[in-house]
Every structure is written in C-alpha cells, then in structure tokens.
Amino acid sequence: MKERNFRMIDRNRRFARRAVKVEYAQSLILQHVRQLDSEYVTIDSCLHRRISEPLFSKEGMPHFRRSGLDGYAVLGEDASFATPQHPACLKVIDEVPAGSVASKQVIAGTAIRVMTGSAVPDGANAVVMFEQTEEFEADGQVWVRVKHTVAQGQNITGIGDEITPGQLLMGKGTRIGPGQIALLASQGHARVPVIRRPVVGILTTGSELVAVGDPLLPGKIRNSNDYMLAAQIEQYGGRAMKYGTAPDDLDGIARTIRAAIQECDMLVVSGGVSVGDYDIMADFFSSMNGEGMEMLFNKIAMRPGSPTTAGFINKKLVFGLSGNPGACFIGFELLVRLALLAMQGIADPCSHSIQAVMAEDFGKGCPHDRYIRGRMSHAHQQVTVTALVKNNSSMLVSIQDANCLVRIPAGSRGVAAGQQVEVIPLPYESTLY
Ligand SMILES: Nc1nc2c(c(=O)[nH]1)N[C@H]1C(S)=C(S)[C@@H](COP(=O)(O)OP(=O)(O)OC[C@H]3O[C@@H](n4cnc5c(N)ncnc54)[C@H](O)[C@@H]3O)O[C@H]1N2
Ligand code: MOO
C-alpha cells in the first residue's frame, strides 16, 4: 500500500508539466548558454573550426607590384602609338623570375622580362604579354618589338589591391573552410585562434537497448540514438563523448550524470523522459528540480518530442530528449543544435526557415505544431516539399532522406497540397558527387 501511494505521488510530480512554445524554449537556451573559451590550433587542423576573434590583415596583398603575365615590363608611354606595322623597339636590359627582384630600373626606351607573379621593376608602369611582342638580337644586344599600344597599369596588380593592411579578414564565429584557410595561409597564420569544440556527453537510457554489434533478443533493440546523436554533435562542430547506457535506478543515474557533467560542456540524455513506469529521466529531473538544478522546460508544445526537457546542473546544460528516434533527432535539431552553436560563438544560431509549397496533402492534424521530416526540391523558381513516408516519432528510416523539417502548424486538418509551409533546411544533404 505504502509503495502504491509513493507511486501515485511520483506520477503526479511528473505530470506537473507546463508546455512551452518551441520559440520560447529556444530563447531560454540562448539566454543561458555562453560562448566557450578559445585555443590555438595549427592551420593544418583548423578545417570547420570557428574563429574566436575577428582577424585583421597583417600585411597588404600583394605587397609588391605583381605582374599578371609572362611578358615585358615597360613604360606605357614608349608604346603609345605602337602597331604591328610600326612597333616600338625597346632594349631588353634584365630579367625577373618569380621570387626575385630586378637589379635595374625601367627607363625610357628599355624593357625588362618578367614572369607571372614576379615583382614589376621600378620605373615600369605596364606589362605587355610575350604574344604581343617579338624579340630579336642585334650586335649582341637583345631587343623587343612591342606591336600594340600599351595602357598604363595594364597587367599589374597594385600593392594592396586585394587586401589592404589592417583590413577585417573574417569575423568572430566564422566557420573555417578552404577559402578561409587560403586566406589564413597567405597572411602567415600558422596557428589559428579558434573556439574550443564543445564536448557533448551522450547518455542513453533503456533496458531494451543492446550494443550495435550484439544480436537481437526478444524485446531488445539496438542503440541507434547513441550513434545518431554523436553524428549530429560532430556535424555541428562538437565532440561527442559517450557514457553508454545509464543504470536504471535513480541514484545510479544521478551519479552517472554528475560524473559526466564534470567532463563535458553539455550532456544529452536520450529516453526515459515520458510518463512510463520506467521513465527514469523524468524521475531524475523531478528529483533535481530546485535541488541544485535550474529547470528551463520539461514539456514543449510540439510533436514529436513533447516531453523534451532541459535544465542546468552545476552550470552545465542537461537535455533529456525523447527516446523515440524520430523525436530524438528533431529535438536535437530544434534545441540542442542551438546550444551547440551558441557555445561556438555564433551570434544568431536559430535555423533560418524558408517558405515552401506542399507537394501533397498532409492530413494529420495536431493540437500543437508538428515537425515532420521532408524532402524539398527547387524547380520553376519555387521550393516544393514532400513529407517523407514513415515519419512517425518511433521510426528512423526516413531520417536519411530528410533534407528539411517541415512545420505543420497546430490545427485539426493538417495541410493541403499547394499550401505554403515553413521548412527548416538540414545540413545532411547527400553529396552531389
Ligand atoms: N502514457 C503516455 N505515454 C507516452 C506519452 C505520453 O504522453 N503518455 N508520450 C509519448 C511520446 S510523445 C514519446 S516521444 C515517448 C517518449 O518516451 P521516452 O522519451 O520516455 O523514451 P523511452 O520510453 O525510453 O523510449 C521510447 C521509444 O524509443 C526507443 N528508444 C529509446 N532509446 C533508444 C535508443 N537509444 N536507440 C533507439 N531507440 C531507442 C524505445 O525502445 C521506445 O520504443 O513516450 C510516449 N509515451
Ligand atoms: O514526442 Mo512523441 O515522439 O511526440 O511522439
């Protein structure tokens, strides 16, 4: 009898949940999450990292007047009236391979051979490509005939034309790709200041879970959320740290979580957040509420993933995501992702939704906004989106085909083909090659 009473009280506590809107839950996360500290990494290992401070150019680029072609550095005035019939004849007095500088100056009546990328000698104000000239030798002296008029400045990139000294190269939070790496290398950044990658712990719950390499037994399933969450974390710049499957008693799980948050910047727990008899995370969050935990929310007015929960324990954000793989995926994309990006210094990490037209009816109504996995495509200057089949919260097979989430607004009828909907693009599009 005593045990029965305890259970009733416990359940009532779990049911004390007030659903908040997705946007409100997102704003709570953003209000609380802080950017992580920074570190230096070598340029060879900075791909996809985030710059931790605005970077300014140390040098102008180019830092010398650079020839754009293989040709002759000349004074444009010497060839103002040159034509193939009446070429200008100039004395060739030197040669500058790339990486060297001329020992002489170009003066009226002379030319110096230059190569693509080499420093244009002082005195010259234009470069004429070899193809528009003819070289010849007379009395042991090399000469060049310039057969076309030459415009001042032609084929010369001026000092600082590309980058001026002190110019902003990239802002804080910029994600480093090949273009940024080229720029960093050209400016001599052998070490690059980046934001530390957030370490995100993953803890799964459920006595039905077996490891990926284990055979299935009656009632058991493989722990797919563990791997899916790790991939999502890595996709958004975090480092996943796995804590396995939690013990199924409250003290055990509390110990595991406390130990995990000592090592991580944030912890994501999958499963056990609903109201079932074994939903241990709901018990954990209830027991911690006000006891060293600042609860952000424990219910969201959305489907799937309505029991999604988040709170701060020892200043570390702990997410309780639904165990259902579809709901777990979407809970991560809508909420955990934001925290992960904010930790990496991204000022506006909310996913930017776009408008699309539904290709087919989606007839399932819902009292709350529903987020479904969709596939969008672009044709005739319009984005069209199709709801993927097998979209249930408990199903994962359609996640691989999803390139967006479609928001079906709360209402009893769903949406009809041709109606406009909001879609949130996902970065999981398969490669085009
Ligand atoms: N009486 C009610 N039952 C349920 C409600 C409710 O309001 N009242 N909510 C439903 C909704 S909505 C969801 S979502 C789920 C949430 O459940 P939990 O977050 O507590 O997750 P579990 O019960 O642990 O698991 C649900 C489902 O997912 C499978 N699972 C769990 N972990 C993994 C994993 N790591 N990898 C793959 N699959 C996993 C698990 O076996 C279950 O099938 O509750 C509804 N029930
Ligand atoms: O969150 Mo549950 O997956 O809404 O079905």
CSV table of C-alpha atoms and ligand atoms in Angstrom, one decimal:
chain,number,residue,atom,x,y,z
A,1,MET,CA,0.0,0.0,0.0
A,2,LYS,CA,2.8,2.3,1.0
A,3,GLU,CA,4.6,1.7,-2.3
A,4,ARG,CA,1.4,2.3,-4.2
A,5,ASN,CA,1.0,5.7,-2.6
A,6,PHE,CA,4.5,6.6,-3.3
A,7,ARG,CA,4.0,5.8,-7.0
A,8,MET,CA,0.9,8.0,-7.2
A,9,ILE,CA,2.7,11.0,-5.7
A,10,ASP,CA,5.7,10.4,-8.0
A,11,ARG,CA,3.4,10.3,-11.1
A,12,ASN,CA,1.7,13.5,-10.1
A,13,ARG,CA,5.0,15.2,-9.9
A,14,ARG,CA,5.8,14.0,-13.4
A,15,PHE,CA,2.6,15.3,-14.7
A,16,ALA,CA,3.2,18.8,-13.4
A,17,ARG,CA,4.5,19.9,-16.8
A,18,ARG,CA,3.6,23.1,-18.5
A,19,ALA,CA,4.2,23.0,-22.2
A,20,VAL,CA,6.1,26.0,-23.6
A,21,LYS,CA,6.3,27.0,-27.2
A,22,VAL,CA,9.3,25.9,-29.3
A,23,GLU,CA,10.4,29.5,-29.8
A,24,TYR,CA,10.3,30.2,-26.1
A,25,ALA,CA,12.3,27.1,-25.3
A,26,GLN,CA,14.9,28.2,-27.9
A,27,SER,CA,15.0,31.7,-26.4
A,28,LEU,CA,15.6,30.3,-22.9
A,29,ILE,CA,18.5,28.2,-24.2
A,30,LEU,CA,20.1,31.2,-25.9
A,31,GLN,CA,19.7,33.4,-22.8
A,32,HIS,CA,21.6,30.9,-20.7
A,33,VAL,CA,24.3,29.4,-23.0
A,34,ARG,CA,27.7,31.2,-23.1
A,35,GLN,CA,30.5,31.0,-25.7
A,36,LEU,CA,33.3,28.7,-24.8
A,37,ASP,CA,36.9,29.8,-24.3
A,38,SER,CA,39.4,29.8,-27.2
A,39,GLU,CA,42.5,27.9,-28.1
A,40,TYR,CA,45.2,27.9,-30.9
A,41,VAL,CA,45.3,25.1,-33.4
A,42,THR,CA,47.7,24.6,-36.3
A,43,ILE,CA,46.4,25.7,-39.7
A,44,ASP,CA,46.5,22.1,-40.8
A,45,SER,CA,43.9,21.1,-38.3
A,46,CYS,CA,41.5,24.1,-38.3
A,47,LEU,CA,39.1,23.0,-41.0
A,48,HIS,CA,35.5,23.5,-39.9
A,49,ARG,CA,36.5,25.2,-36.7
A,50,ARG,CA,35.2,28.6,-35.7
A,51,ILE,CA,37.4,31.7,-35.4
A,52,SER,CA,37.4,33.0,-31.9
A,53,GLU,CA,38.2,36.7,-32.6
A,54,PRO,CA,38.0,39.0,-35.5
A,55,LEU,CA,41.1,38.6,-37.7
A,56,PHE,CA,42.7,41.6,-39.4
A,57,SER,CA,45.3,41.6,-42.1
A,58,LYS,CA,48.9,42.0,-41.0
A,59,GLU,CA,50.1,42.8,-44.5
A,60,GLY,CA,48.7,44.3,-47.7
A,61,MET,CA,48.3,41.8,-50.6
A,62,PRO,CA,50.1,41.8,-52.9
A,63,HIS,CA,52.9,43.6,-51.0
A,64,PHE,CA,54.8,44.4,-54.3
A,65,ARG,CA,53.5,45.4,-57.7
A,66,ARG,CA,52.8,42.0,-59.2
A,67,SER,CA,52.9,41.0,-62.9
A,68,GLY,CA,49.8,39.1,-64.1
A,69,LEU,CA,51.5,37.6,-67.1
A,70,ASP,CA,54.8,36.5,-68.6
A,71,GLY,CA,55.9,39.4,-70.7
A,72,TYR,CA,57.9,42.7,-70.7
A,73,ALA,CA,57.7,45.4,-68.0
A,74,VAL,CA,57.7,48.7,-70.0
A,75,LEU,CA,56.9,52.4,-69.8
A,76,GLY,CA,53.4,52.7,-71.4
A,77,GLU,CA,54.5,56.0,-73.0
A,78,ASP,CA,57.1,54.2,-75.0
A,79,ALA,CA,54.5,52.3,-76.9
A,80,SER,CA,51.6,54.9,-77.1
A,81,PHE,CA,51.4,54.6,-80.9
A,82,ALA,CA,52.7,51.0,-81.5
A,83,THR,CA,51.1,48.9,-84.2
A,84,PRO,CA,52.1,45.7,-85.9
A,85,GLN,CA,53.4,47.8,-88.8
A,86,HIS,CA,55.1,50.4,-86.6
A,87,PRO,CA,56.2,48.6,-83.4
A,88,ALA,CA,58.1,50.3,-80.6
A,89,CYS,CA,61.6,49.0,-80.3
A,90,LEU,CA,62.9,48.6,-76.7
A,91,LYS,CA,66.2,47.5,-75.3
A,92,VAL,CA,65.9,44.4,-73.0
A,93,ILE,CA,68.1,45.2,-70.0
A,94,ASP,CA,67.2,42.5,-67.4
A,95,GLU,CA,65.0,39.5,-66.5
A,96,VAL,CA,63.0,38.9,-63.2
A,97,PRO,CA,61.9,35.3,-62.4
A,98,ALA,CA,59.1,35.0,-59.8
A,99,GLY,CA,60.5,35.3,-56.4
A,100,SER,CA,63.3,37.8,-57.4
A,101,VAL,CA,63.6,41.5,-57.9
A,102,ALA,CA,65.2,43.3,-60.8
A,103,SER,CA,68.6,44.8,-60.3
A,104,LYS,CA,67.8,47.6,-62.8
A,105,GLN,CA,65.0,50.2,-63.3
A,106,VAL,CA,63.0,50.5,-66.5
A,107,ILE,CA,63.7,53.8,-68.1
A,108,ALA,CA,62.5,55.3,-71.4
A,109,GLY,CA,63.4,53.0,-74.3
A,110,THR,CA,64.0,49.9,-72.2
A,111,ALA,CA,62.1,46.8,-71.1
A,112,ILE,CA,62.7,44.0,-68.5
A,113,ARG,CA,61.5,40.5,-68.9
A,114,VAL,CA,59.1,39.5,-66.1
A,115,MET,CA,57.3,36.3,-65.3
A,116,THR,CA,53.7,35.7,-64.0
A,117,GLY,CA,53.7,36.7,-60.3
A,118,SER,CA,57.1,38.4,-60.3
A,119,ALA,CA,57.7,41.9,-58.9
A,120,VAL,CA,57.3,44.6,-61.6
A,121,PRO,CA,60.6,46.6,-61.7
A,122,ASP,CA,60.7,50.2,-60.6
A,123,GLY,CA,60.1,52.6,-63.4
A,124,ALA,CA,57.8,50.3,-65.4
A,125,ASN,CA,54.1,51.1,-65.4
A,126,ALA,CA,52.8,48.3,-67.6
A,127,VAL,CA,53.4,44.7,-68.7
A,128,VAL,CA,53.0,43.6,-72.3
A,129,MET,CA,52.4,39.9,-72.8
A,130,PHE,CA,55.0,37.9,-74.8
A,131,GLU,CA,52.4,37.1,-77.5
A,132,GLN,CA,52.2,40.8,-78.4
A,133,THR,CA,55.9,41.2,-78.9
A,134,GLU,CA,58.8,40.0,-80.9
A,135,GLU,CA,62.3,39.5,-79.5
A,136,PHE,CA,65.4,39.9,-81.7
A,137,GLU,CA,69.1,40.3,-81.3
A,138,ALA,CA,71.3,42.9,-82.9
A,139,ASP,CA,75.1,43.4,-82.3
A,140,GLY,CA,75.0,41.2,-79.1
A,141,GLN,CA,72.0,43.2,-77.6
A,142,VAL,CA,68.6,41.8,-77.1
A,143,TRP,CA,65.7,44.0,-78.3
A,144,VAL,CA,61.9,43.6,-78.2
A,145,ARG,CA,59.3,44.9,-80.7
A,146,VAL,CA,56.1,45.9,-79.0
A,147,LYS,CA,53.3,45.7,-81.6
A,148,HIS,CA,50.3,47.1,-79.8
A,149,THR,CA,49.6,50.2,-77.8
A,150,VAL,CA,50.1,49.8,-74.0
A,151,ALA,CA,47.7,51.2,-71.4
A,152,GLN,CA,49.2,52.5,-68.2
A,153,GLY,CA,48.9,50.0,-65.4
A,154,GLN,CA,47.9,47.1,-67.7
A,155,ASN,CA,48.6,43.6,-66.3
A,156,ILE,CA,49.9,45.0,-63.0
A,157,THR,CA,48.2,44.3,-59.7
A,158,GLY,CA,49.0,47.2,-57.4
A,159,ILE,CA,50.2,47.0,-53.8
A,160,GLY,CA,47.2,46.2,-51.5
A,161,ASP,CA,44.8,45.8,-54.4
A,162,GLU,CA,43.5,42.6,-53.0
A,163,ILE,CA,43.9,43.2,-49.3
A,164,THR,CA,44.8,46.4,-47.5
A,165,PRO,CA,46.8,46.3,-44.3
A,166,GLY,CA,44.6,46.2,-41.2
A,167,GLN,CA,41.5,45.1,-43.1
A,168,LEU,CA,39.0,42.8,-41.5
A,169,LEU,CA,39.6,39.3,-42.9
A,170,MET,CA,37.0,37.3,-41.1
A,171,GLY,CA,34.6,38.0,-38.2
A,172,LYS,CA,34.3,36.1,-34.9
A,173,GLY,CA,32.5,32.8,-35.2
A,174,THR,CA,33.3,32.3,-38.9
A,175,ARG,CA,33.4,28.7,-39.9
A,176,ILE,CA,36.7,27.8,-41.5
A,177,GLY,CA,36.5,26.3,-45.0
A,178,PRO,CA,39.0,26.1,-47.8
A,179,GLY,CA,38.7,29.8,-48.6
A,180,GLN,CA,39.4,30.9,-45.1
A,181,ILE,CA,42.4,28.5,-44.9
A,182,ALA,CA,43.8,30.0,-48.1
A,183,LEU,CA,43.5,33.5,-46.6
A,184,LEU,CA,45.0,32.5,-43.3
A,185,ALA,CA,47.9,30.8,-45.0
A,186,SER,CA,48.5,33.9,-47.2
A,187,GLN,CA,48.6,36.1,-44.1
A,188,GLY,CA,51.1,33.9,-42.2
A,189,HIS,CA,48.7,32.4,-39.6
A,190,ALA,CA,50.5,29.1,-38.9
A,191,ARG,CA,48.4,29.0,-35.7
A,192,VAL,CA,44.8,29.9,-35.7
A,193,PRO,CA,42.7,31.2,-32.8
A,194,VAL,CA,39.5,29.1,-32.6
A,195,ILE,CA,36.7,28.5,-30.2
A,196,ARG,CA,37.2,25.3,-28.2
A,197,ARG,CA,35.0,22.5,-29.6
A,198,PRO,CA,32.1,21.8,-27.2
A,199,VAL,CA,32.4,18.4,-25.6
A,200,VAL,CA,28.9,16.9,-25.5
A,201,GLY,CA,28.2,13.9,-23.5
A,202,ILE,CA,25.7,11.3,-24.7
A,203,LEU,CA,23.9,9.0,-22.2
A,204,THR,CA,21.2,6.6,-23.4
A,205,THR,CA,18.6,5.1,-21.2
A,206,GLY,CA,16.5,1.9,-21.6
A,207,SER,CA,16.9,-1.7,-20.5
A,208,GLU,CA,15.8,-2.7,-24.0
A,209,LEU,CA,19.0,-1.4,-25.6
A,210,VAL,CA,21.7,-3.7,-26.9
A,211,ALA,CA,25.0,-2.6,-28.4
A,212,VAL,CA,25.4,-2.3,-32.2
A,213,GLY,CA,27.4,-5.4,-32.6
A,214,ASP,CA,25.1,-7.6,-30.4
A,215,PRO,CA,22.4,-9.9,-31.7
A,216,LEU,CA,18.8,-9.0,-31.2
A,217,LEU,CA,16.9,-10.8,-28.5
A,218,PRO,CA,13.1,-10.8,-27.9
A,219,GLY,CA,12.1,-7.3,-26.8
A,220,LYS,CA,15.5,-5.8,-27.4
A,221,ILE,CA,16.6,-3.1,-29.9
A,222,ARG,CA,19.9,-1.7,-31.0
A,223,ASN,CA,21.0,1.5,-29.5
A,224,SER,CA,20.8,3.7,-32.6
A,225,ASN,CA,20.3,7.1,-30.8
A,226,ASP,CA,23.8,6.8,-29.4
A,227,TYR,CA,25.3,6.9,-32.9
A,228,MET,CA,22.8,9.3,-34.4
A,229,LEU,CA,23.4,11.9,-31.6
A,230,ALA,CA,27.1,11.5,-31.9
A,231,ALA,CA,26.9,12.2,-35.6
A,232,GLN,CA,24.6,15.3,-35.0
A,233,ILE,CA,27.0,16.6,-32.4
A,234,GLU,CA,30.0,16.2,-34.7
A,235,GLN,CA,28.1,17.7,-37.7
A,236,TYR,CA,27.6,20.9,-35.7
A,237,GLY,CA,31.2,21.2,-34.5
A,238,GLY,CA,31.0,19.4,-31.1
A,239,ARG,CA,33.0,16.5,-29.8
A,240,ALA,CA,30.8,13.6,-28.7
A,241,MET,CA,31.8,11.8,-25.5
A,242,LYS,CA,29.8,8.6,-24.9
A,243,TYR,CA,28.7,7.5,-21.4
A,244,GLY,CA,27.0,4.3,-22.5
A,245,THR,CA,23.6,3.2,-21.2
A,246,ALA,CA,22.5,4.5,-17.8
A,247,PRO,CA,21.8,2.3,-14.9
A,248,ASP,CA,18.0,2.1,-14.3
A,249,ASP,CA,17.9,3.3,-10.7
A,250,LEU,CA,17.6,6.9,-9.8
A,251,ASP,CA,20.7,7.1,-7.6
A,252,GLY,CA,22.8,5.3,-10.2
A,253,ILE,CA,21.7,7.7,-13.0
A,254,ALA,CA,22.2,10.7,-10.8
A,255,ARG,CA,25.8,9.6,-10.1
A,256,THR,CA,26.4,9.0,-13.8
A,257,ILE,CA,25.1,12.4,-14.8
A,258,ARG,CA,27.0,14.2,-12.1
A,259,ALA,CA,30.2,12.5,-13.2
A,260,ALA,CA,29.5,13.1,-16.9
A,261,ILE,CA,28.9,16.9,-16.5
A,262,GLN,CA,32.3,17.3,-14.7
A,263,GLU,CA,33.9,16.3,-18.0
A,264,CYS,CA,31.5,17.8,-20.6
A,265,ASP,CA,30.3,21.2,-21.6
A,266,MET,CA,26.8,19.8,-22.0
A,267,LEU,CA,25.0,16.4,-21.7
A,268,VAL,CA,22.3,14.9,-23.9
A,269,VAL,CA,20.3,12.0,-22.5
A,270,SER,CA,18.0,10.0,-24.7
A,271,GLY,CA,14.9,8.3,-23.5
A,272,GLY,CA,13.0,8.0,-20.2
A,273,VAL,CA,11.5,11.5,-20.2
A,274,SER,CA,7.9,10.5,-20.7
A,275,VAL,CA,5.5,9.2,-18.0
A,276,GLY,CA,6.0,5.4,-18.2
A,277,ASP,CA,6.7,3.4,-15.1
A,278,TYR,CA,10.4,3.1,-16.1
A,279,ASP,CA,10.9,6.7,-17.4
A,280,ILE,CA,13.9,7.3,-15.2
A,281,MET,CA,14.9,10.7,-16.6
A,282,ALA,CA,11.5,12.2,-15.7
A,283,ASP,CA,12.1,11.0,-12.2
A,284,PHE,CA,15.6,12.4,-12.2
A,285,PHE,CA,14.6,15.8,-13.4
A,286,SER,CA,11.7,15.9,-10.9
A,287,SER,CA,14.0,14.9,-8.1
A,288,MET,CA,16.6,17.6,-9.1
A,289,ASN,CA,14.1,20.4,-9.6
A,290,GLY,CA,15.0,23.1,-7.1
A,291,GLU,CA,17.7,20.8,-5.7
A,292,GLY,CA,20.7,22.1,-7.5
A,293,MET,CA,19.0,22.2,-10.9
A,294,GLU,CA,17.6,25.2,-12.7
A,295,MET,CA,14.9,23.8,-14.9
A,296,LEU,CA,14.4,25.5,-18.3
A,297,PHE,CA,11.5,23.5,-19.5
A,298,ASN,CA,10.1,20.0,-19.2
A,299,LYS,CA,7.5,20.0,-21.9
A,300,ILE,CA,7.2,21.6,-25.3
A,301,ALA,CA,4.1,22.3,-27.3
A,302,MET,CA,5.2,20.3,-30.3
A,303,ARG,CA,5.1,16.9,-31.8
A,304,PRO,CA,7.2,14.8,-31.8
A,305,GLY,CA,9.3,15.3,-28.7
A,306,SER,CA,6.7,16.9,-26.4
A,307,PRO,CA,8.4,15.5,-23.2
A,308,THR,CA,11.8,17.1,-24.2
A,309,THR,CA,13.3,18.5,-21.0
A,310,ALA,CA,16.3,20.8,-20.3
A,311,GLY,CA,17.9,22.1,-17.1
A,312,PHE,CA,21.2,23.4,-15.7
A,313,ILE,CA,23.0,21.3,-13.2
A,314,ASN,CA,26.3,22.8,-11.9
A,315,LYS,CA,26.1,25.4,-14.7
A,316,LYS,CA,26.0,22.6,-17.3
A,317,LEU,CA,23.1,22.2,-19.6
A,318,VAL,CA,21.5,18.7,-19.5
A,319,PHE,CA,19.0,17.8,-22.2
A,320,GLY,CA,16.5,15.0,-21.8
A,321,LEU,CA,15.4,14.1,-25.3
A,322,SER,CA,12.7,11.6,-26.2
A,323,GLY,CA,14.0,8.0,-26.8
A,324,ASN,CA,11.9,7.7,-29.9
A,325,PRO,CA,14.5,8.0,-32.7
A,326,GLY,CA,12.4,10.5,-34.8
A,327,ALA,CA,11.6,12.7,-31.8
A,328,CYS,CA,15.2,12.4,-30.6
A,329,PHE,CA,16.5,13.6,-34.0
A,330,ILE,CA,14.1,16.5,-34.2
A,331,GLY,CA,14.6,17.5,-30.5
A,332,PHE,CA,18.3,17.8,-31.3
A,333,GLU,CA,17.8,19.8,-34.4
A,334,LEU,CA,15.4,22.3,-32.8
A,335,LEU,CA,17.0,22.7,-29.4
A,336,VAL,CA,20.4,21.0,-28.7
A,337,ARG,CA,21.8,22.4,-32.0
A,338,LEU,CA,21.2,26.0,-30.8
A,339,ALA,CA,23.1,25.4,-27.6
A,340,LEU,CA,26.0,23.8,-29.5
A,341,LEU,CA,26.2,26.7,-32.0
A,342,ALA,CA,25.9,29.4,-29.3
A,343,MET,CA,28.8,27.8,-27.4
A,344,GLN,CA,30.8,28.2,-30.6
A,345,GLY,CA,30.2,31.9,-30.8
A,346,ILE,CA,27.6,32.0,-33.5
A,347,ALA,CA,25.6,35.2,-32.8
A,348,ASP,CA,22.3,34.0,-34.4
A,349,PRO,CA,22.2,30.3,-34.3
A,350,CYS,CA,18.4,29.9,-34.9
A,351,SER,CA,17.8,27.9,-38.1
A,352,HIS,CA,16.6,30.1,-40.8
A,353,SER,CA,13.4,28.8,-42.2
A,354,ILE,CA,12.2,29.3,-45.8
A,355,GLN,CA,8.8,29.0,-47.4
A,356,ALA,CA,7.9,26.0,-49.5
A,357,VAL,CA,4.8,24.6,-51.2
A,358,MET,CA,3.5,21.3,-50.1
A,359,ALA,CA,3.5,18.8,-52.9
A,360,GLU,CA,0.9,16.5,-51.4
A,361,ASP,CA,-1.7,16.7,-48.6
A,362,PHE,CA,-0.6,16.0,-45.1
A,363,GLY,CA,-3.8,15.1,-43.4
A,364,LYS,CA,-2.7,14.5,-39.8
A,365,GLY,CA,-3.9,17.3,-37.6
A,366,CYS,CA,-2.4,18.1,-34.2
A,367,PRO,CA,-3.2,20.5,-31.3
A,368,HIS,CA,0.5,21.6,-31.4
A,369,ASP,CA,2.9,22.4,-34.2
A,370,ARG,CA,4.2,19.3,-35.7
A,371,TYR,CA,7.7,18.9,-37.2
A,372,ILE,CA,8.0,16.3,-39.9
A,373,ARG,CA,10.9,15.1,-42.0
A,374,GLY,CA,10.6,16.4,-45.5
A,375,ARG,CA,12.4,16.4,-48.8
A,376,MET,CA,12.5,19.7,-50.6
A,377,SER,CA,13.4,20.4,-54.1
A,378,HIS,CA,13.8,23.5,-56.2
A,379,ALA,CA,12.1,23.9,-59.6
A,380,HIS,CA,10.4,26.7,-61.6
A,381,GLN,CA,11.6,29.3,-59.0
A,382,GLN,CA,9.7,27.6,-56.3
A,383,VAL,CA,10.7,25.3,-53.4
A,384,THR,CA,8.4,22.3,-53.2
A,385,VAL,CA,8.4,19.9,-50.2
A,386,THR,CA,7.2,16.4,-49.7
A,387,ALA,CA,6.5,14.8,-46.4
A,388,LEU,CA,8.5,11.6,-46.2
A,389,VAL,CA,6.7,8.3,-45.5
A,390,LYS,CA,7.4,6.5,-42.2
A,391,ASN,CA,7.6,9.8,-40.4
A,392,ASN,CA,6.4,8.6,-37.1
A,393,SER,CA,8.2,9.6,-34.0
A,394,SER,CA,9.1,5.9,-33.3
A,395,MET,CA,10.6,5.5,-36.9
A,396,LEU,CA,14.1,6.3,-38.1
A,397,VAL,CA,14.2,5.0,-41.6
A,398,SER,CA,13.2,8.3,-43.2
A,399,ILE,CA,15.8,10.4,-41.4
A,400,GLN,CA,18.4,9.6,-44.0
A,401,ASP,CA,16.3,11.1,-46.8
A,402,ALA,CA,15.3,14.2,-45.0
A,403,ASN,CA,16.9,17.5,-46.2
A,404,CYS,CA,14.5,19.6,-44.1
A,405,LEU,CA,12.0,19.7,-41.3
A,406,VAL,CA,8.5,20.9,-42.3
A,407,ARG,CA,6.5,22.8,-39.7
A,408,ILE,CA,2.8,21.8,-39.8
A,409,PRO,CA,1.0,24.5,-37.9
A,410,ALA,CA,-1.2,23.4,-35.0
A,411,GLY,CA,-4.7,22.7,-36.2
A,412,SER,CA,-7.2,19.9,-36.8
A,413,ARG,CA,-6.7,19.4,-40.5
A,414,GLY,CA,-3.0,19.3,-41.4
A,415,VAL,CA,-2.1,21.0,-44.6
A,416,ALA,CA,-3.3,20.5,-48.2
A,417,ALA,CA,-1.2,20.2,-51.3
A,418,GLY,CA,-0.4,23.6,-52.7
A,419,GLN,CA,-0.4,25.3,-49.3
A,420,GLN,CA,2.7,27.3,-48.2
A,421,VAL,CA,4.6,25.9,-45.2
A,422,GLU,CA,7.7,26.8,-43.3
A,423,VAL,CA,10.7,24.5,-43.7
A,424,ILE,CA,13.9,24.3,-41.8
A,425,PRO,CA,16.8,23.1,-44.1
A,426,LEU,CA,19.0,20.4,-42.6
A,427,PRO,CA,22.7,20.2,-43.4
A,428,TYR,CA,22.6,16.4,-44.1
A,429,GLU,CA,22.1,16.6,-47.8
A,430,SER,CA,24.0,13.8,-49.5
A,431,THR,CA,26.9,14.9,-51.6
A,432,LEU,CA,26.4,15.6,-55.3
A,433,TYR,CA,29.5,13.7,-56.5
B,1,LIG,N1,1.1,7.5,-21.4
B,1,LIG,C1,1.9,8.2,-22.2
B,1,LIG,N2,2.8,7.5,-22.9
B,1,LIG,C2,3.6,8.2,-23.7
B,1,LIG,C3,3.5,9.6,-23.8
B,1,LIG,C4,2.5,10.3,-23.0
B,1,LIG,O1,2.4,11.5,-23.0
B,1,LIG,N3,1.8,9.5,-22.2
B,1,LIG,N4,4.3,10.3,-24.6
B,1,LIG,C5,4.8,9.5,-25.8
B,1,LIG,C6,5.7,10.3,-26.5
B,1,LIG,S1,5.1,11.6,-27.3
B,1,LIG,C7,7.0,9.9,-26.6
B,1,LIG,S2,8.1,10.8,-27.6
B,1,LIG,C8,7.6,8.8,-25.9
B,1,LIG,C9,8.8,9.4,-25.1
B,1,LIG,O2,9.4,8.3,-24.5
B,1,LIG,P1,10.7,8.5,-23.7
B,1,LIG,O3,11.4,9.7,-24.0
B,1,LIG,O4,10.4,8.3,-22.3
B,1,LIG,O5,11.6,7.3,-24.3
B,1,LIG,P2,11.5,5.8,-24.0
B,1,LIG,O6,10.2,5.4,-23.4
B,1,LIG,O7,12.8,5.5,-23.2
B,1,LIG,O8,11.6,5.2,-25.4
B,1,LIG,C10,10.7,5.5,-26.4
B,1,LIG,C11,11.0,4.6,-27.6
B,1,LIG,O9,12.3,4.8,-28.1
B,1,LIG,C12,13.1,3.7,-28.1
B,1,LIG,N5,14.4,4.1,-27.8
B,1,LIG,C13,14.8,4.5,-26.6
B,1,LIG,N6,16.1,4.7,-26.6
B,1,LIG,C14,16.6,4.4,-27.8
B,1,LIG,C15,17.9,4.4,-28.4
B,1,LIG,N7,19.0,4.8,-27.7
B,1,LIG,N8,18.0,4.0,-29.6
B,1,LIG,C16,16.9,3.6,-30.3
B,1,LIG,N9,15.7,3.6,-29.8
B,1,LIG,C17,15.5,4.0,-28.6
B,1,LIG,C18,12.4,2.8,-27.1
B,1,LIG,O10,12.8,1.5,-27.2
B,1,LIG,C19,11.0,3.1,-27.2
B,1,LIG,O11,10.5,2.3,-28.3
B,1,LIG,O12,6.7,8.3,-24.9
B,1,LIG,C20,5.4,8.2,-25.4
B,1,LIG,N10,4.6,7.5,-24.4
B,2,MOO,O1,7.4,13.1,-28.7
B,2,MOO,MO1,6.5,11.9,-29.1
B,2,MOO,O2,7.6,11.3,-30.2
B,2,MOO,O3,5.6,13.3,-29.7
B,2,MOO,O4,5.6,11.0,-30.2
